[in-house]
XYZ file of C-alpha atoms in Angstrom:
508
model
C -22.489 57.603 -44.245
C -20.144 60.199 -43.416
C -16.864 59.243 -41.682
C -17.624 60.667 -38.251
C -20.911 58.425 -38.310
C -18.566 55.394 -38.729
C -16.134 56.267 -35.828
C -19.080 56.915 -33.653
C -20.697 53.629 -34.582
C -17.510 52.127 -33.956
C -17.062 53.254 -30.468
C -20.923 52.512 -29.907
C -19.887 48.683 -31.209
C -16.700 48.943 -28.764
C -18.526 49.805 -25.470
C -21.646 47.284 -26.268
C -19.148 44.643 -26.899
C -17.475 45.121 -23.503
C -20.693 45.582 -21.300
C -20.168 48.997 -20.800
C -23.653 49.674 -22.255
C -26.853 47.775 -23.121
C -29.032 48.037 -26.027
C -31.573 50.557 -24.279
C -28.423 52.732 -23.876
C -27.247 53.012 -27.517
C -29.590 56.293 -28.427
C -28.525 57.974 -25.159
C -24.870 57.047 -25.779
C -25.081 58.538 -29.132
C -26.390 61.846 -28.315
C -24.037 62.179 -25.561
C -21.572 61.968 -28.087
C -23.004 64.071 -30.621
C -23.428 66.754 -27.776
C -19.787 66.520 -27.190
C -18.826 66.982 -30.804
C -21.546 69.881 -31.364
C -23.273 67.907 -34.284
C -26.772 67.144 -35.063
C -25.754 64.999 -38.050
C -26.002 61.379 -37.710
C -27.284 58.453 -39.729
C -25.932 55.452 -37.981
C -25.851 52.228 -35.804
C -28.967 52.626 -33.620
C -31.607 52.886 -36.692
C -30.755 48.992 -37.030
C -29.636 47.885 -33.815
C -30.796 44.919 -32.923
C -28.610 44.276 -29.658
C -26.772 41.261 -31.419
C -23.644 43.287 -32.611
C -20.452 41.130 -32.584
C -18.640 43.064 -35.138
C -14.909 43.676 -33.983
C -13.509 46.927 -33.731
C -9.936 48.637 -33.564
C -8.628 49.435 -30.129
C -10.266 52.286 -28.245
C -7.396 54.893 -28.300
C -7.468 54.329 -32.210
C -11.211 55.205 -32.697
C -11.073 58.024 -30.108
C -8.093 59.147 -32.464
C -10.192 59.413 -35.247
C -13.018 61.086 -33.410
C -10.813 64.013 -31.917
C -9.355 64.647 -35.375
C -12.752 65.876 -36.493
C -13.412 67.467 -33.189
C -10.069 69.502 -33.645
C -11.024 70.278 -37.178
C -14.200 71.969 -35.380
C -11.946 73.589 -32.799
C -13.349 71.403 -30.144
C -9.812 70.236 -28.925
C -6.215 71.144 -29.301
C -4.814 68.190 -31.287
C -1.156 69.826 -30.293
C -1.900 69.508 -26.854
C -1.685 65.913 -25.008
C -3.795 67.328 -22.137
C -6.417 68.714 -24.147
C -6.725 65.617 -25.985
C -6.953 63.447 -22.961
C -9.815 65.497 -21.408
C -11.663 65.356 -24.456
C -11.480 61.682 -25.277
C -11.821 60.985 -21.346
C -15.315 63.064 -21.938
C -16.119 60.818 -24.677
C -15.627 57.765 -22.958
C -17.630 59.145 -20.077
C -20.557 58.639 -22.204
C -20.538 54.783 -21.814
C -19.714 54.774 -18.100
C -22.437 53.698 -15.396
C -22.793 56.123 -12.402
C -20.964 55.498 -9.125
C -23.907 54.004 -7.511
C -24.560 51.242 -10.129
C -20.585 50.506 -10.356
C -20.373 50.165 -6.491
C -23.467 47.979 -6.570
C -22.261 45.706 -9.430
C -19.077 45.396 -7.163
C -20.964 44.392 -4.075
C -23.039 41.941 -5.889
C -19.878 40.066 -7.299
C -17.986 40.225 -4.138
C -20.631 38.436 -2.221
C -19.882 35.873 -4.557
C -16.164 36.239 -4.103
C -13.514 39.113 -3.656
C -11.565 38.003 -6.840
C -14.678 37.868 -9.030
C -15.357 41.916 -7.725
C -11.803 42.758 -8.597
C -11.924 41.078 -11.988
C -15.011 43.262 -12.782
C -13.802 46.602 -11.575
C -10.206 46.192 -12.940
C -11.756 45.278 -16.333
C -14.194 47.986 -16.312
C -11.450 50.635 -15.308
C -9.618 49.055 -18.639
C -12.263 48.997 -20.885
C -13.425 52.542 -19.985
C -9.733 53.948 -20.988
C -9.347 55.064 -17.637
C -6.368 52.954 -17.802
C -4.973 53.477 -21.130
C -3.521 50.177 -21.990
C -1.842 51.757 -25.244
C 0.539 53.684 -23.068
C 1.177 50.948 -20.397
C 2.272 49.067 -23.563
C 4.776 51.448 -24.289
C 6.582 50.770 -20.755
C 9.919 48.716 -21.081
C 9.759 45.795 -18.356
C 12.283 42.941 -17.748
C 13.263 40.310 -15.106
C 17.036 40.884 -13.752
C 18.688 38.119 -11.759
C 20.456 39.455 -8.506
C 22.173 37.758 -5.586
C 18.632 38.850 -3.772
C 16.343 37.210 -6.316
C 14.528 38.006 -9.387
C 14.001 41.848 -9.464
C 11.475 43.559 -11.642
C 12.727 46.400 -13.684
C 10.496 48.876 -15.930
C 11.438 52.124 -17.840
C 8.377 54.182 -17.312
C 6.864 55.351 -20.604
C 3.330 55.386 -19.832
C 2.763 58.481 -17.459
C 2.717 61.725 -20.158
C 5.545 64.403 -20.290
C 4.735 67.626 -18.798
C 2.759 69.151 -21.105
C 4.050 72.633 -21.823
C 0.508 74.169 -21.687
C -0.675 72.425 -18.528
C 2.996 73.647 -16.927
C 1.869 77.518 -18.254
C -1.680 77.022 -16.803
C -0.212 75.692 -13.248
C 1.937 78.606 -13.174
C -1.311 81.186 -13.369
C -3.624 78.764 -10.793
C -4.370 80.907 -7.389
C -6.765 80.481 -4.710
C -8.479 77.136 -3.559
C -7.831 74.414 -6.019
C -10.534 71.845 -6.586
C -10.160 68.763 -6.139
C -7.264 69.306 -3.595
C -4.998 66.675 -4.891
C -5.058 64.046 -7.269
C -6.233 61.286 -4.754
C -9.275 63.220 -3.297
C -12.986 61.652 -3.477
C -13.671 64.611 -5.741
C -11.826 63.308 -8.656
C -14.492 60.937 -9.613
C -16.129 62.067 -12.888
C -14.247 65.531 -12.635
C -13.967 67.069 -15.982
C -10.213 68.094 -15.724
C -8.152 71.055 -16.821
C -4.953 71.694 -18.126
C -3.241 71.129 -14.761
C -5.398 68.589 -13.476
C -6.034 65.229 -15.103
C -9.411 64.289 -16.294
C -11.122 61.624 -14.425
C -14.852 61.590 -16.027
C -14.426 57.825 -16.802
C -13.073 57.186 -13.432
C -15.084 55.301 -10.793
C -14.157 54.714 -6.985
C -15.329 51.483 -4.699
C -16.214 52.549 -1.267
C -15.100 50.037 1.249
C -15.377 50.081 4.891
C -11.801 50.236 6.237
C -11.337 49.769 10.197
C -14.410 51.514 10.399
C -13.830 54.152 8.243
C -14.918 54.899 4.527
C -12.206 54.734 2.372
C -11.995 54.654 -1.463
C -10.466 51.629 -3.965
C -9.424 52.424 -7.562
C -6.702 51.340 -9.636
C -3.614 53.292 -10.766
C -3.837 54.616 -14.134
C -0.543 53.843 -14.616
C -0.287 50.158 -13.691
C 3.328 49.679 -12.624
C 2.202 46.037 -11.649
C -0.850 43.571 -12.110
C -3.732 45.229 -10.700
C -1.907 48.043 -9.099
C -4.604 49.506 -6.778
C -5.120 52.469 -4.700
C -6.588 52.575 -1.118
C -7.238 56.036 0.106
C -8.831 57.885 2.699
C -12.040 59.617 1.583
C -11.054 62.638 4.087
C -7.997 64.899 2.724
C -6.047 63.885 5.865
C -1.803 63.286 6.033
C -0.098 60.384 5.641
C 0.614 58.934 8.760
C 2.484 55.689 10.213
C 0.799 54.311 13.542
C -0.994 51.752 14.798
C -4.458 52.508 13.322
C -2.494 52.257 9.980
C -1.728 48.841 10.571
C -5.218 47.981 11.458
C -6.268 49.405 8.307
C -3.868 47.350 6.123
C -5.211 44.172 7.566
C -8.935 45.419 7.372
C -8.089 45.786 3.370
C -6.400 42.551 3.354
C -9.037 40.611 5.169
C -11.756 41.582 2.386
C -9.399 40.888 -0.260
C -7.127 37.914 0.663
C -5.712 37.969 -3.020
C -4.058 41.252 -2.582
C -1.382 42.690 -0.871
C -1.272 46.253 0.562
C 1.124 48.429 1.889
C 1.999 52.318 2.901
C 4.948 54.510 1.817
C 6.620 55.902 4.493
C 5.168 59.320 6.378
C 8.497 61.388 5.970
C 9.752 63.043 3.054
C 12.642 61.550 0.989
C 11.420 57.710 2.419
C 7.947 58.512 1.703
C 5.615 58.438 -1.382
C 4.862 61.441 -3.692
C 1.711 62.684 -1.809
C 1.834 62.740 1.764
C -0.666 65.165 2.187
C -3.312 62.150 1.331
C -3.663 58.785 3.364
C -3.399 55.968 0.966
C -1.839 52.725 0.484
C -0.972 51.136 -2.438
C -1.690 47.408 -3.562
C -2.591 44.793 -6.073
C -2.370 41.231 -7.525
C 1.210 40.581 -7.583
C 4.192 38.725 -5.738
C 7.224 40.982 -5.175
C 10.687 39.754 -5.186
C 10.777 40.835 -1.298
C 7.680 38.731 -0.618
C 9.463 35.596 -2.080
C 12.567 36.297 -0.257
C 13.304 33.765 2.405
C 14.180 34.788 6.426
C 18.057 35.372 7.183
C 17.390 34.765 10.868
C 14.939 34.183 12.770
C 13.969 36.150 15.879
C 11.520 36.531 19.134
C 9.862 39.060 20.771
C 8.684 38.841 24.531
C 5.034 38.487 25.078
C 4.461 37.370 21.352
C 5.315 33.822 21.464
C 2.379 33.301 19.025
C 4.140 35.482 16.445
C 6.603 34.057 14.085
C 9.009 36.624 13.210
C 12.508 36.851 11.651
C 15.023 39.354 9.720
C 14.337 38.968 5.973
C 17.187 38.096 3.353
C 17.123 41.622 1.470
C 19.204 44.491 0.789
C 16.859 46.649 2.733
C 16.063 46.196 6.701
C 13.040 44.182 7.078
C 11.464 42.498 10.235
C 8.906 39.844 8.911
C 5.904 39.130 11.549
C 3.132 36.398 11.040
C 0.446 34.796 13.098
C -3.133 33.095 12.265
C -4.980 36.435 13.903
C -3.758 39.736 12.836
C -4.646 41.588 16.064
C -1.319 40.669 17.750
C 0.646 41.400 14.646
C -0.941 45.224 14.900
C 0.326 45.189 18.451
C 3.574 43.879 17.744
C 3.914 46.374 14.769
C 3.099 49.261 16.850
C 5.690 48.200 19.544
C 8.404 48.253 16.957
C 7.228 51.383 15.409
C 7.395 52.994 18.587
C 10.837 51.350 19.348
C 12.517 52.623 16.132
C 10.727 56.371 16.113
C 12.819 56.875 19.108
C 16.240 54.569 18.287
C 19.483 55.909 17.908
C 22.686 54.015 17.177
C 25.742 56.381 16.497
C 28.093 53.460 15.275
C 25.651 52.750 12.246
C 24.694 56.445 11.594
C 21.033 56.023 12.965
C 19.858 58.961 14.487
C 15.970 59.156 15.832
C 16.086 63.398 15.331
C 18.557 65.880 14.796
C 17.394 69.307 15.709
C 14.045 68.468 16.489
C 13.356 67.057 12.722
C 12.311 63.318 13.167
C 14.147 60.682 10.883
C 12.764 57.302 11.554
C 9.610 55.525 10.127
C 8.439 52.376 8.829
C 7.523 51.040 5.055
C 4.901 48.485 6.156
C 3.109 45.804 3.624
C 0.779 43.485 4.600
C -0.773 40.429 2.974
C -2.199 36.585 3.438
C -0.088 33.531 3.044
C -2.105 30.576 3.203
C -4.005 30.875 6.401
C -1.556 33.152 7.778
C -1.760 37.285 8.062
C 1.790 38.539 7.536
C 3.556 41.686 7.635
C 6.654 43.399 6.395
C 8.203 46.249 8.281
C 11.144 48.101 6.668
C 13.064 50.278 8.901
C 13.770 53.725 7.064
C 15.419 56.652 8.121
C 15.881 60.218 6.049
C 18.682 61.690 7.640
C 20.934 63.620 5.225
C 24.510 65.273 5.474
C 26.911 67.611 3.345
C 28.039 64.351 1.921
C 24.516 62.936 0.984
C 22.149 65.795 0.798
C 19.584 63.786 -1.061
C 19.616 61.264 1.962
C 22.086 58.831 3.514
C 19.842 55.827 3.384
C 18.795 56.908 -0.914
C 20.615 55.945 -3.896
C 24.320 57.580 -3.726
C 25.748 59.537 -6.686
C 27.306 57.149 -8.776
C 24.132 55.400 -9.106
C 22.159 58.411 -10.221
C 22.757 57.819 -13.920
C 20.500 54.879 -13.530
C 18.221 55.943 -10.525
C 17.938 59.126 -8.518
C 14.656 59.610 -7.399
C 13.327 58.374 -3.925
C 12.862 54.844 -2.909
C 9.258 54.354 -2.562
C 7.238 51.634 -1.410
C 6.954 50.125 -4.944
C 10.727 49.918 -5.001
C 11.063 48.781 -1.744
C 9.500 45.332 -2.641
C 11.609 45.135 -5.605
C 10.241 46.931 -8.610
C 12.468 49.393 -10.232
C 10.384 52.562 -11.580
C 13.487 53.919 -13.692
C 13.161 57.437 -15.587
C 11.972 57.706 -19.354
C 14.984 59.365 -20.464
C 16.937 55.929 -19.875
C 15.212 54.530 -23.071
C 17.095 56.459 -25.604
C 20.069 56.868 -23.290
C 20.646 53.081 -23.010
C 19.829 52.825 -26.331
C 22.706 55.077 -27.540
C 25.016 53.527 -24.887
C 24.280 50.256 -26.777
C 25.266 51.258 -30.209
C 28.644 53.234 -28.809
C 29.564 49.803 -27.064
C 29.385 47.817 -30.213
C 31.086 50.412 -32.181
C 33.640 51.148 -29.566
C 32.792 54.849 -29.604
C 33.653 56.678 -26.411
C 30.829 57.573 -24.157
C 32.307 60.554 -22.391
C 31.945 62.361 -26.137
C 28.176 62.265 -25.889
C 26.431 64.427 -23.186
C 23.842 62.056 -23.241
C 25.787 59.004 -22.456
C 28.824 60.510 -20.311
C 26.941 59.916 -17.086
C 27.015 56.044 -17.789
C 30.698 55.980 -19.043
C 32.041 54.833 -15.525
C 29.623 52.149 -15.388
C 30.197 50.717 -18.834
C 33.698 50.649 -17.846
C 33.167 48.212 -15.003
C 30.949 46.225 -17.486
C 33.593 45.822 -20.278
C 35.870 44.388 -17.239
C 33.502 41.865 -16.525
C 32.507 40.283 -20.033
C 35.134 38.894 -22.391
C 32.802 39.305 -25.448
C 30.371 42.352 -25.981
C 28.984 42.515 -29.140
C 25.662 43.391 -30.982
C 23.844 40.132 -30.055
C 24.163 40.097 -26.600
C 24.600 43.783 -25.695
C 21.393 44.433 -24.745
C 20.857 41.615 -22.640
C 23.622 42.287 -20.548
C 22.793 46.024 -20.137
C 19.575 45.017 -18.878
C 21.067 42.076 -16.254
C 23.451 45.360 -15.080
C 20.814 47.815 -14.537
C 19.191 45.189 -12.378
C 22.297 44.847 -10.599
C 22.384 48.525 -10.062
C 19.131 48.596 -8.885
C 20.079 45.974 -6.234
C 23.045 48.386 -5.032
C 20.071 51.224 -4.829
C 18.212 49.207 -2.534
C 21.389 48.247 -0.447
C 21.886 52.030 0.070
C 18.510 52.594 1.143
C 18.902 49.963 3.968
C 19.681 51.450 7.030
C 21.651 48.080 8.398
C 23.843 46.804 5.779
C 23.997 42.974 5.284
C 27.679 42.512 6.807
C 28.674 41.065 10.132
C 28.645 44.250 11.710
C 25.313 45.260 9.735
C 23.613 42.191 11.357
C 24.773 42.642 14.781
C 23.428 45.894 14.936
C 20.302 44.845 13.840
C 20.191 42.554 16.530
C 20.599 45.109 19.133
C 17.754 47.078 17.725
C 15.574 43.899 18.210
C 16.983 43.417 21.655
C 16.334 47.381 22.296
C 12.499 46.378 21.534
C 12.370 43.349 23.650
C 13.664 45.564 26.753
C 11.150 48.321 26.714
């Protein structure tokens, strides 16, 4: 038996063991793989297939790697290009995935039993199909950091592939209409991929009714937290935070009460990376912000059936909750409308400058017990000469750890840090222990002032505790990043200013 036959057999066995295919699908699936490999040589498993195979296999990425080596030798895939390999191994896995219709049917049948069973099925499918590349997710560095705001989540993102030079070159040559229009469009389902757009042949999307519209439900391929999902409008329309957005968030939570869901803000700097397509992010996870208590209870006139308070959190958060979500939608709309037009010069909060709007909200909805709950995070994207990236954005002294925008995930207490930090912090660790000057190394110089401050805090830093200390201190830096993003600071003046805004809402 040729090696490629063994690899195909192993992939078929993997698919069967994970319920991607059934006994009747085996010959069909083998032939689909052989078509991709442009091969007619096969003398493997289907001849003696009895449907009772329980043989263990390697992890799917290892099997796919061996098959791609064979394909590379035949000139079918560029083994030097991550993107080319991703396109090819995605096509291989697509040979084993049911049609969108069948996946939606399975999901709905399980949903009728329980929403949890439905999402468990779909998440497992998204992982087993290699749409979620578990081998890459494992590369992410993750830890918890204790801060005065509770336990924050820290991750150094290593699972998202670095930009492929060949993909960059292809993007530069792209002209005319682009299909799919963006990475969130429905047209990604089953898309073959190209050098400047990810392959999605093994991707499936659940259709959901959201506040009277058809939306899509899928998982993020990068999974920053447990069952990290994306809910998106099936039409390519821009992000917009308004009353209808609050309705849509609760429409999802009502259907999936074990998930939270939130939206990035709808303005640059404080918004998400894809503002052109309306979408939310959710999942089966409890963030530090959700665990945070109420710093001060507040009330809103006409909404006596709504419990409200200012959250004890570095950013400026109003939490409202009620048994029914209709009054929450109404109150959230009132708060949003008020915030859109609100200025407080003493606090450097301006609704607009030169006609450019600055105020918006990052909303997060969830079910807590029998109550619907909505967190409204006040955002402002004003820039100045001193803060060209944003006044309420990580300040320059924190850029050595986090320079990127603070979106929904960070707002809730999960730091998504750049991949460069893996090597930089490893080098910082060695240099601290050896006593080497960090300013002598271009890769570590940006961290030198920070490390000087750390050294003053600890009597003894050695090879046994240096990594733990650095992880803790990175968490503290992230808490300061969140403080920068808060429009009202947790000071006596800041708290009084926050209450002035609450009074303003009550008087309109």
